[in-house]
mmCIF file of C-alpha atoms in Angstrom:
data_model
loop_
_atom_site.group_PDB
_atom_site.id
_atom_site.type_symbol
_atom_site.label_atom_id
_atom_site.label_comp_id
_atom_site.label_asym_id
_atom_site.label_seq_id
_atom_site.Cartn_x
_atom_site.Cartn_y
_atom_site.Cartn_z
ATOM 1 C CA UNK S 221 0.000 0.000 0.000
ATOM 2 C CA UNK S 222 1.244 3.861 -0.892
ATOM 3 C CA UNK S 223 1.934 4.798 2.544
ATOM 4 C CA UNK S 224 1.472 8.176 2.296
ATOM 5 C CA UNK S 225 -2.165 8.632 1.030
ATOM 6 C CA UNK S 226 -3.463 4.768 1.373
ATOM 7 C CA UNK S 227 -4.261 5.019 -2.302
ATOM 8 C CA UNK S 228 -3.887 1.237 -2.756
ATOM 9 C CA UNK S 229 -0.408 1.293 -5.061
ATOM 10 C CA UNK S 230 2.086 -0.402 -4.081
ATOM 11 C CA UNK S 231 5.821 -0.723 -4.828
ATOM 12 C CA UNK S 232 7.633 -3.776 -6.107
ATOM 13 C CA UNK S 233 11.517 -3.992 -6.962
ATOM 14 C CA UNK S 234 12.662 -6.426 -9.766
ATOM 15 C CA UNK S 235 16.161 -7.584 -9.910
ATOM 16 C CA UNK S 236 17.019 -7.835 -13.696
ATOM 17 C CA UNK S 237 20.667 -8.431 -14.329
ATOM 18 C CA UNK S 238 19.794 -8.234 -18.155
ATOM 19 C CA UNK S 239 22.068 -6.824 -20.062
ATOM 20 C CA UNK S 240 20.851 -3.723 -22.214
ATOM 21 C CA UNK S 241 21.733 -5.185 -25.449
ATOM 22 C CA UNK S 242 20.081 -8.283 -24.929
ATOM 23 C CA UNK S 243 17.265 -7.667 -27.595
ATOM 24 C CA UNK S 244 20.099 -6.851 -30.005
ATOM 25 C CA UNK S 245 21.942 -10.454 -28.921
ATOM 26 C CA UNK S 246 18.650 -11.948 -29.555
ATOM 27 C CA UNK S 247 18.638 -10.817 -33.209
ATOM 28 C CA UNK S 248 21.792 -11.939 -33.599
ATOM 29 C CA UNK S 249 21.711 -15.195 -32.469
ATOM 30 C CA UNK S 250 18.921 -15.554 -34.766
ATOM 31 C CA UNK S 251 21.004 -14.027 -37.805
ATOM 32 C CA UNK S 252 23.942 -16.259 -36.723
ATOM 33 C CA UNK S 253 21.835 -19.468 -37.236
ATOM 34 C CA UNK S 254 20.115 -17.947 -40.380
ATOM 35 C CA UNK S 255 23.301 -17.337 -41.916
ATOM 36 C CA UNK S 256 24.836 -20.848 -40.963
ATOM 37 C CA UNK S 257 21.594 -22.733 -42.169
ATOM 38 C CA UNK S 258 22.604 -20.698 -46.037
ATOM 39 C CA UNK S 259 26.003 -21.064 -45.276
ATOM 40 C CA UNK S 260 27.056 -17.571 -45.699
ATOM 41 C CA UNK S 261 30.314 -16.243 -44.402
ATOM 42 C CA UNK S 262 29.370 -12.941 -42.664
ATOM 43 C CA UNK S 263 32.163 -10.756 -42.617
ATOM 44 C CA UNK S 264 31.460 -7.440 -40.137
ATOM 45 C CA UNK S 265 33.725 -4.684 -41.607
ATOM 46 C CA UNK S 266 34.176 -1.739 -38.612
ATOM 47 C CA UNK S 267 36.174 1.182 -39.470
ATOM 48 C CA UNK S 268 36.594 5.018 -39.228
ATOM 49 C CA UNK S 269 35.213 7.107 -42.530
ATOM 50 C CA UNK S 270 37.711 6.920 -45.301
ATOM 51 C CA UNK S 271 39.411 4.062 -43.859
ATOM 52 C CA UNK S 272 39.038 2.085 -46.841
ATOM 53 C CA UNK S 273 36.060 -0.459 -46.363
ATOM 54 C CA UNK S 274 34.081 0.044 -49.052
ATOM 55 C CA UNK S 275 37.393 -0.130 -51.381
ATOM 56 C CA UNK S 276 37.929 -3.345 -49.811
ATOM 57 C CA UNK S 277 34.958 -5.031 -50.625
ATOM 58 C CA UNK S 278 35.396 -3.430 -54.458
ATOM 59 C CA UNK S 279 38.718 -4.487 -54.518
ATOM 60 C CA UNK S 280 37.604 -8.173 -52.813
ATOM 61 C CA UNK S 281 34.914 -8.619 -55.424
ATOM 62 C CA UNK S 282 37.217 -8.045 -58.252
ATOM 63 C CA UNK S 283 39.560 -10.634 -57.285
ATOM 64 C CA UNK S 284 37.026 -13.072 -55.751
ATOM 65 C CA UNK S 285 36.460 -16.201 -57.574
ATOM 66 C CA UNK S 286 35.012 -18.944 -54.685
ATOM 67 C CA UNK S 287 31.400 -18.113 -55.067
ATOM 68 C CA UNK S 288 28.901 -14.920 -54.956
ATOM 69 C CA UNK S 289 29.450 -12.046 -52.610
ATOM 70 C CA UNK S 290 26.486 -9.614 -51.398
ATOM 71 C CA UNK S 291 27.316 -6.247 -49.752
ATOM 72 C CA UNK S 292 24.771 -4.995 -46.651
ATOM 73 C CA UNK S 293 25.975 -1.330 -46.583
ATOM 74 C CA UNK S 294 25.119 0.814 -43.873
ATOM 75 C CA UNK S 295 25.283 4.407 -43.934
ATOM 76 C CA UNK S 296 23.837 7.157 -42.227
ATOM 77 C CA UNK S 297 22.208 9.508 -44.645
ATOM 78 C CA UNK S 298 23.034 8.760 -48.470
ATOM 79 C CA UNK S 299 23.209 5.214 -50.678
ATOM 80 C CA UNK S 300 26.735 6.513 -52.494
ATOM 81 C CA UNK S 301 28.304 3.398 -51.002
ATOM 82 C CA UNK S 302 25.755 0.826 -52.245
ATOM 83 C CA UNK S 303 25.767 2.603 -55.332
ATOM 84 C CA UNK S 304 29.894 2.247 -55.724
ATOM 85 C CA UNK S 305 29.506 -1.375 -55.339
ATOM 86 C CA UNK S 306 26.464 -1.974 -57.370
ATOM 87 C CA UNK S 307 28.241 -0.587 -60.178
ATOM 88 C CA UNK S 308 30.886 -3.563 -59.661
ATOM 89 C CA UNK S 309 27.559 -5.934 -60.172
ATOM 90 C CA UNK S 310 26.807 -6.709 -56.358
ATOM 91 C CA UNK S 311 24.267 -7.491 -55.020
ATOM 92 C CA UNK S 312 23.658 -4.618 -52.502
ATOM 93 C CA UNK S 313 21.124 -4.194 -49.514
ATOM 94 C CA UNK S 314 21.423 -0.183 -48.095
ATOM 95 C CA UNK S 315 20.435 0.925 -44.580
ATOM 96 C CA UNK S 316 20.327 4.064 -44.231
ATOM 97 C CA UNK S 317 20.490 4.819 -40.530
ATOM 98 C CA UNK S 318 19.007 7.889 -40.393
ATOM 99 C CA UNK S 319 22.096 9.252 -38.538
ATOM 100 C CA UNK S 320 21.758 6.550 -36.231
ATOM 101 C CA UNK S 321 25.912 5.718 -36.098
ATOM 102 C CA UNK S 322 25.977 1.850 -35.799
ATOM 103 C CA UNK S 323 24.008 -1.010 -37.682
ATOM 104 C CA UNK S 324 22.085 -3.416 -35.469
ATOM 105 C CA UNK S 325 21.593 -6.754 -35.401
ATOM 106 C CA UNK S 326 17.426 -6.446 -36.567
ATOM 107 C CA UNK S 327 18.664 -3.746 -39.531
ATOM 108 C CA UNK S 328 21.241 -6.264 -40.433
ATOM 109 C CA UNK S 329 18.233 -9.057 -40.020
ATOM 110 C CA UNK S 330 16.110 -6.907 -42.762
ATOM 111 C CA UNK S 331 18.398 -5.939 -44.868
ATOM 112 C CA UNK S 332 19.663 -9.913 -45.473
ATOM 113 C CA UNK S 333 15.626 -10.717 -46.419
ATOM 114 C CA UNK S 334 16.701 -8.012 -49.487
ATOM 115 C CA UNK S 335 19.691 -10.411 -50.372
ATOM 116 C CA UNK S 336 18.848 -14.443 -49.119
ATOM 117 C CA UNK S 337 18.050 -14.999 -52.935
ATOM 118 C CA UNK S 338 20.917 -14.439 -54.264
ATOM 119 C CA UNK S 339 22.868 -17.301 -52.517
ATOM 120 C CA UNK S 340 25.915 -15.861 -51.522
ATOM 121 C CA UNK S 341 28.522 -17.073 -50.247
ATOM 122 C CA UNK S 342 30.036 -14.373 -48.808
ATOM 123 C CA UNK S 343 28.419 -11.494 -46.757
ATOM 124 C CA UNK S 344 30.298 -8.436 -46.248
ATOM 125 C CA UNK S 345 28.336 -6.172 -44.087
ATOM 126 C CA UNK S 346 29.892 -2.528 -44.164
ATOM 127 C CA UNK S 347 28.933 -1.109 -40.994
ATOM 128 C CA UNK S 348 28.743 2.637 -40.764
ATOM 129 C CA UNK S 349 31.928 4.948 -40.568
ATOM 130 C CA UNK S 350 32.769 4.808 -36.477
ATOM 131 C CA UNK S 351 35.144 3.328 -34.929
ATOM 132 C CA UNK S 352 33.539 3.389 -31.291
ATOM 133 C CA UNK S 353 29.843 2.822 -31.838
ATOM 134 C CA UNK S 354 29.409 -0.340 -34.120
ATOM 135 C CA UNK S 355 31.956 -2.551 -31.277
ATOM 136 C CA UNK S 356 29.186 -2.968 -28.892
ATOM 137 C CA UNK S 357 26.789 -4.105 -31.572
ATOM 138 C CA UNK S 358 26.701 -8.036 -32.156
ATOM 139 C CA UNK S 359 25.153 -8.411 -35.801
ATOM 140 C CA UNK S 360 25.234 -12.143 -35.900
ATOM 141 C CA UNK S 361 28.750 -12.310 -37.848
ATOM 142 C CA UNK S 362 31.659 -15.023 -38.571
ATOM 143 C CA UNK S 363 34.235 -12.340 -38.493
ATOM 144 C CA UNK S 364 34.385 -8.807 -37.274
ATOM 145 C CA UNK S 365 37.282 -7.344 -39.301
ATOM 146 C CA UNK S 366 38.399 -3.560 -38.240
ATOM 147 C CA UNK S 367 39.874 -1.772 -40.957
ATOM 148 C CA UNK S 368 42.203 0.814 -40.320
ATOM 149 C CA UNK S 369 44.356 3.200 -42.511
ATOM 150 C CA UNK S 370 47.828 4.595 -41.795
ATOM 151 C CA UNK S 371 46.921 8.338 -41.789
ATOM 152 C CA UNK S 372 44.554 7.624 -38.991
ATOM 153 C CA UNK S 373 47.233 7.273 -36.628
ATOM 154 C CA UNK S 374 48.929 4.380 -34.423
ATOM 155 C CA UNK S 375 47.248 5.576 -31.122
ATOM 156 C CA UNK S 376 43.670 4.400 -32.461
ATOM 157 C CA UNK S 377 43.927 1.072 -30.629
ATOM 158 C CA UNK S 378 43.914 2.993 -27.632
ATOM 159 C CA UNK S 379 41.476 5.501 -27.910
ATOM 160 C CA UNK S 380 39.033 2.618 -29.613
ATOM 161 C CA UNK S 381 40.188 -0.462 -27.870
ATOM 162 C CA UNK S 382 36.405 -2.074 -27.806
ATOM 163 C CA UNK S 383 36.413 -2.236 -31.337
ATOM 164 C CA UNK S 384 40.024 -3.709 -31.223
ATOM 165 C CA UNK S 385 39.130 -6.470 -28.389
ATOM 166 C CA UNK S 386 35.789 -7.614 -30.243
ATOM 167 C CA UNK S 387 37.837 -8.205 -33.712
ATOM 168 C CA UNK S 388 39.614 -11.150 -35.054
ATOM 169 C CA UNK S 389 41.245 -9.175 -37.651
ATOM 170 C CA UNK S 390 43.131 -5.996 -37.910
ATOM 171 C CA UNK S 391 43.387 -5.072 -41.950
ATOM 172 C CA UNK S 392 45.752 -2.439 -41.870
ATOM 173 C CA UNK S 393 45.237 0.137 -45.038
ATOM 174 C CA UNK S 394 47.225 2.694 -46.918
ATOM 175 C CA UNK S 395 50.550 1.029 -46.016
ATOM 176 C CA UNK S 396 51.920 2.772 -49.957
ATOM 177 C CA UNK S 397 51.379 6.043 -47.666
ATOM 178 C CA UNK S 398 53.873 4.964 -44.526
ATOM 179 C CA UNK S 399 56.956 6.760 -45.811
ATOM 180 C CA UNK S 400 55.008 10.068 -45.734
ATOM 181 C CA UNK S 401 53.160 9.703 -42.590
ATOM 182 C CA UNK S 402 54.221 9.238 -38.590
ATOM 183 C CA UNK S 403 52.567 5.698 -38.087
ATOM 184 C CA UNK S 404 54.698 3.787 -36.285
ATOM 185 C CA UNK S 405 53.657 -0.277 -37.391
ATOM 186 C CA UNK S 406 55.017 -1.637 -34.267
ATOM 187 C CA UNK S 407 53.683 0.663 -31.825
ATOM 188 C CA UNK S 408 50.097 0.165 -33.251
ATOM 189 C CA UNK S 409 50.443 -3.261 -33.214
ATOM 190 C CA UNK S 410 51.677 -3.470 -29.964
ATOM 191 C CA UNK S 411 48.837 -1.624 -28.483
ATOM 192 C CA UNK S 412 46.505 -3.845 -30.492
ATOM 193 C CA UNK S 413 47.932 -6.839 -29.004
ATOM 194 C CA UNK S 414 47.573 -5.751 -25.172
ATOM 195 C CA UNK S 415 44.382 -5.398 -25.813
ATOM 196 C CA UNK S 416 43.897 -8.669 -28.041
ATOM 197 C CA UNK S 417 46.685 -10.769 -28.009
ATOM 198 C CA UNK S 418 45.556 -13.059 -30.713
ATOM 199 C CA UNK S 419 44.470 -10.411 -33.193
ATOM 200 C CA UNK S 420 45.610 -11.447 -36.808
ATOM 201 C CA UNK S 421 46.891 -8.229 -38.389
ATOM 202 C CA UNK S 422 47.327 -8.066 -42.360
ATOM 203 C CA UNK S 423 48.755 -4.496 -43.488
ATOM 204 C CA UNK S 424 47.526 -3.656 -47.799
ATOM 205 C CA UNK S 425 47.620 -1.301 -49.902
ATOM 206 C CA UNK S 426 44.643 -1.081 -52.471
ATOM 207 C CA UNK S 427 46.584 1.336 -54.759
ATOM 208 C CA UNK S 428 49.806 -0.853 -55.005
ATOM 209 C CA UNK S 429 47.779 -4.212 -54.224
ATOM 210 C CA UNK S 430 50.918 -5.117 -51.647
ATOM 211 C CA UNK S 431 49.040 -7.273 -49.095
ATOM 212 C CA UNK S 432 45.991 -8.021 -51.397
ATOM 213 C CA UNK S 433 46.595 -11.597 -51.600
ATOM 214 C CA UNK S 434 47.189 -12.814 -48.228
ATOM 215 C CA UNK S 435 43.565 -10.859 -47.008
ATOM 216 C CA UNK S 436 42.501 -13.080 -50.168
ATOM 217 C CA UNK S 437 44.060 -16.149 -49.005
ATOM 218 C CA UNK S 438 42.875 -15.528 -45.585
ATOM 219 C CA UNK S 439 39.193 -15.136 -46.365
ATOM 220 C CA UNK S 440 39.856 -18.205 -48.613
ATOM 221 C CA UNK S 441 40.751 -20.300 -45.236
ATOM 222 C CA UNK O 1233 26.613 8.472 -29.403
ATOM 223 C CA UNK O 1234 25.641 5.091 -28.764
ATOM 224 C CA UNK O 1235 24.656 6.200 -25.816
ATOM 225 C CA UNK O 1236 21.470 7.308 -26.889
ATOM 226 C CA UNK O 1237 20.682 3.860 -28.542
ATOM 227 C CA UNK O 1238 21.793 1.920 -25.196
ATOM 228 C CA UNK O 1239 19.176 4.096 -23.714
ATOM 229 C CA UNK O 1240 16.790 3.323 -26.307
ATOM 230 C CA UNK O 1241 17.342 -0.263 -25.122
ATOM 231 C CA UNK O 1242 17.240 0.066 -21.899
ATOM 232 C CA UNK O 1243 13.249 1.876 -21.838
ATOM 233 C CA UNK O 1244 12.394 -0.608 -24.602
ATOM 234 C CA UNK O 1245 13.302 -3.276 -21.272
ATOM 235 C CA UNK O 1246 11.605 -1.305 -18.638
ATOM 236 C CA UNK O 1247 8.782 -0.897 -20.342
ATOM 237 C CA UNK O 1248 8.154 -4.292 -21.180
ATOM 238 C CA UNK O 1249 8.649 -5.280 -17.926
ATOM 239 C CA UNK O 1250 5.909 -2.805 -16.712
ATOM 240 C CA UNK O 1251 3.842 -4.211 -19.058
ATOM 241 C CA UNK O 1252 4.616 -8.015 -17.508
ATOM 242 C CA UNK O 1253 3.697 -6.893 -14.143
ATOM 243 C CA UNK O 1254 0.834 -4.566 -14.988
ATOM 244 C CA UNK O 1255 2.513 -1.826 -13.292
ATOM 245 C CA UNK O 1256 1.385 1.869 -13.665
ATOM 246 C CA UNK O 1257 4.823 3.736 -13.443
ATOM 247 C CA UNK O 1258 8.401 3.090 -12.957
ATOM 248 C CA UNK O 1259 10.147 5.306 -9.745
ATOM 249 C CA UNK O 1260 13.694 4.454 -10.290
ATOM 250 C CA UNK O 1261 16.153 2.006 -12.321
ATOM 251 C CA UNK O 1262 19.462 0.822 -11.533
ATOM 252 C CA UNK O 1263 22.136 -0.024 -14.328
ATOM 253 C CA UNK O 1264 25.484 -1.192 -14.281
ATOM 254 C CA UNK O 1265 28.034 -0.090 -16.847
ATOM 255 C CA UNK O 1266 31.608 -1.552 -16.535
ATOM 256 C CA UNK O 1267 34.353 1.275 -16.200
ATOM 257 C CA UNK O 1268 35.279 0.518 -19.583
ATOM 258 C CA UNK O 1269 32.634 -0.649 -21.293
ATOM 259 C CA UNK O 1270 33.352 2.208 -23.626
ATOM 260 C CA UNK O 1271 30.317 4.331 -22.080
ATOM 261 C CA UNK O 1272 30.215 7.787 -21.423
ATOM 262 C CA UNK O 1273 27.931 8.029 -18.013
ATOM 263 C CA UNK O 1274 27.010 11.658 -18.324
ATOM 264 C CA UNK O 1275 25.756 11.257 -22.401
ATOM 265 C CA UNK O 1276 24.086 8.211 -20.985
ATOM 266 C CA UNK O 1277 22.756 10.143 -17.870
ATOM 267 C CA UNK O 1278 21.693 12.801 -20.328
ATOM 268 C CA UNK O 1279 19.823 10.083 -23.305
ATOM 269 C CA UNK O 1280 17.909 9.004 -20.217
ATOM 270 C CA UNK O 1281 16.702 12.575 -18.844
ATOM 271 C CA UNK O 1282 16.008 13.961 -22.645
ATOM 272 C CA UNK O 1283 13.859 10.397 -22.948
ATOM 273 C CA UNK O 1284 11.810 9.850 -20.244
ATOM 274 C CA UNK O 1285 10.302 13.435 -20.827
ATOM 275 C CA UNK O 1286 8.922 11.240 -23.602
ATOM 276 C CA UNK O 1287 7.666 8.396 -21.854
ATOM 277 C CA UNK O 1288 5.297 8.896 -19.617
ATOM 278 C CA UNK O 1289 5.680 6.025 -17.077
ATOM 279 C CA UNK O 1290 9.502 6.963 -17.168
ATOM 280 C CA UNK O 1291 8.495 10.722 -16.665
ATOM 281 C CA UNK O 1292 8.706 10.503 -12.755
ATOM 282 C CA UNK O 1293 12.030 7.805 -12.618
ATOM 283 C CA UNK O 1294 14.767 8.151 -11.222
ATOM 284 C CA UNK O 1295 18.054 6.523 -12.971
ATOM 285 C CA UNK O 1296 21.085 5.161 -10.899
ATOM 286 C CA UNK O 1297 24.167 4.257 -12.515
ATOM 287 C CA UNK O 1298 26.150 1.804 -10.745
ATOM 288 C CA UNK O 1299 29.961 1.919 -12.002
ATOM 289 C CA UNK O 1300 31.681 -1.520 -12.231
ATOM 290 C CA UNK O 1301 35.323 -1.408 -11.674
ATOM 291 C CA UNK O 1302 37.621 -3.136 -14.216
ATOM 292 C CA UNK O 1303 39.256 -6.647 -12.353
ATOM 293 C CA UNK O 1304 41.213 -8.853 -14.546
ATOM 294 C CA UNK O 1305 43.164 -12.062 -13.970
ATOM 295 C CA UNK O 1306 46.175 -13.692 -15.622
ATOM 296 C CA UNK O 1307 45.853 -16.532 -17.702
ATOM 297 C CA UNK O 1308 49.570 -17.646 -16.760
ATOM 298 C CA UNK O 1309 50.328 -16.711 -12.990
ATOM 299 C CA UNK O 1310 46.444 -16.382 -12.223
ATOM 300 C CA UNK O 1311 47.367 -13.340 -10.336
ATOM 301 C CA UNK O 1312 44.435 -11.041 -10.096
ATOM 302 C CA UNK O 1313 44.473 -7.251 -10.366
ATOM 303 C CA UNK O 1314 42.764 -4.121 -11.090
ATOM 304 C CA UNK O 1315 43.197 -2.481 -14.430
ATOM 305 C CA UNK O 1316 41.950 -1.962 -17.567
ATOM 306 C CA UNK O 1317 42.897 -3.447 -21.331
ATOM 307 C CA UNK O 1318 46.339 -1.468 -21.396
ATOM 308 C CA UNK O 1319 47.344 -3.261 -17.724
ATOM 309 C CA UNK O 1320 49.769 -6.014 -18.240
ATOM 310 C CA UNK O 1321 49.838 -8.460 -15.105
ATOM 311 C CA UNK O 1322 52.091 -7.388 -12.464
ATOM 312 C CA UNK O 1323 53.277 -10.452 -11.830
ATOM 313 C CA UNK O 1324 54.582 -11.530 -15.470
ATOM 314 C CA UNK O 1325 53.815 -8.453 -17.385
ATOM 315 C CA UNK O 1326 52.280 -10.187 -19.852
ATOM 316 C CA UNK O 1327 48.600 -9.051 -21.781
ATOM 317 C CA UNK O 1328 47.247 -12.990 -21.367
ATOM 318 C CA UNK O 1329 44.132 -12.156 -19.262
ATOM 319 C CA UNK O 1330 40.915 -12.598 -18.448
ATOM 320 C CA UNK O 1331 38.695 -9.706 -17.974
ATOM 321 C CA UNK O 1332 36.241 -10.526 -15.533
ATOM 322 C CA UNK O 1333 34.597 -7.265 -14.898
ATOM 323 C CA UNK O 1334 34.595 -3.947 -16.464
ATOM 324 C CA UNK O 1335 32.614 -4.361 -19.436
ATOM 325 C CA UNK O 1336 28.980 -4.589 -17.773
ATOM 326 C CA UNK O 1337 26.121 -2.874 -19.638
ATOM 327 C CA UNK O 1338 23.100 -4.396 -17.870
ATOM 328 C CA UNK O 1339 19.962 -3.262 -16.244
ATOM 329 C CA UNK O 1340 19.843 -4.303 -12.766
ATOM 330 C CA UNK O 1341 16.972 -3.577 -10.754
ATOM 331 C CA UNK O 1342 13.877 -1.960 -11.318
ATOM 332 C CA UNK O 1343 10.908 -0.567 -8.984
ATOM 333 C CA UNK O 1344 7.718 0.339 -10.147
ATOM 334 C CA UNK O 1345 4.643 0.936 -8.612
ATOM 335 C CA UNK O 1346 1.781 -1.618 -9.482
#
């Protein structure tokens, strides 16, 4: 009973111990058994803007030859990205966020009904340009890949280290630019590693192709 | 700004839980958020205030942010310690460890009245 006026409410305390993302994990559970049951490899690309993703996947689907590829591409206000890799002959799925700066699991869940029929084999799914937001987001994937470029700087693992700790691969980009920029490769790495000692790291450069193969080789695997 | 879509989250929670217990408001919440969990309390603290003005079983709440201190253990020398993913063990200074707290995001006790 209220005890102030007698009104007949009364107060009851719930103990939860939920975590808040626990709707997204449920999505992504389901996407994870979705995507096994087509046998998709789901490929979760996290990265600042202008990092290189979506030249990854164009450069990816030009060399790919082990079966279809389909791109979701998220994106907070325009399709330019989806269009880019349309052009290459992709099949392409765009969320547009709405300025919303990470892709969940239930976007990622819609956008795949856009894409199921076209059987691929491998899902890249280019989450939006962040570097902080996107870690905490479970979308359901095989891989969660961040890509970062040289001219970003070698502190990033330690200003970002969620994204870093969640990832099984570090794809390092721009490495043609490392003679013109301070980015020291060991000091990056070795923050990387503190924070995820088994983090595979492959350094490329998409405008030399030095690296290309062994990401290709590796995705191969 | 994720903070704003953890917040999101965390009314979409309380107010099915309402629901559940046919309760008519919520007084006050209590999450956890691990020290680095990558969470900015006072954007978080800030999503919540801005949001419940929109929710009106929310509208009288109030929000309590319990902060979880990071604790980590060795995987060599089992040595435990405080820290956070830049703090090697002090026994072996090595980066093999376990994280066992610090990266809590979870709603953990509610009170409405029914």
């Amino acid at each position: 009973m209220c005890e102030t006026c007698g009104c007949g409410q009364r107060k009851i305390t719930l103990t939860v111990g939920e975590a808040l993302l626990s709707e997204n994990e449920r999505w992504a559970q389901k996407n994870r058994a979705w995507f096994k049951k087509r046998q998709v490899k789901v490929i979760n690309l996290i990265g600042s803007p202008g990092a290189g993703k979506t030249s990854l996947i164009e450069a990816t689907a030009r060399l790919w030859n082990q079966g279809k590829i389909a791109v979701i591409e998220g994106d907070p206000e325009t399709q330019r990205d989806a269009e880019r890799l349309s052009a290459l002959g992709l099949p392409v799925a765009a969320v547009t966020t709405g300025g919303v700066c990470h892709l969940d699991a239930r976007m990622v869940h819609q956008a795949f009904h856009q894409l199921v029929e076209t059987d691929p084999h491998l899902l890249f799914i280019e989450n939006v340009g962040n570097l902080l937001c996107p870690a905490d987001f479970d979308l359901g994937e095989d891989l969660s890949v961040v890509v970062l470029s040289v001219t970003e700087g070698e502190d990033k693992p330690e200003k970002y280290p969620q994204a870093f700790r969640r990832a099984q691969v570090l794809v390092l980009t721009k490495i043609d630019l490392l003679p013109y920029v301070d980015f020291s490769l060991d000091r990056c790495l070795s923050l990387a590693r503190q924070i995820n000692p088994s983090l595979k790291v492959l350094p490329l450069s998409l405008k030399t192709g030095e690296g290309l193969s062994d990401w290709l080789e590796f995705l191969r695997s | 700004m994720h903070e704003a879509s953890l917040v999101a989250a965390l009314v979409e929670q309380v107010i099915a839980l309402k629901e559940e217990k046919g309760a008519q408001r919520i007084t006050s919440l209590r999450v956890r958020i691990g020290e680095f969990a990558g969470v900015e309390v006072e954007a978080f603290r800030f999503a919540y205030e801005a949001l419940k003005e929109k929710v009106p079983e929310l509208r009288e709440s109030v929000l309590e942010i319990e902060i979880v201190p990071g604790r980590l253990r060795c995987r060599d020398c089992e040595t435990l310690f405080e820290g956070d993913y830049f703090t090697p063990c002090p026994r072996c200074q090595n980066f093999n460890r376990e994280i066992l707290s610090g990266e809590e995001l979870e709603l953990r006790q509610v009170e409405m009245e029914v």
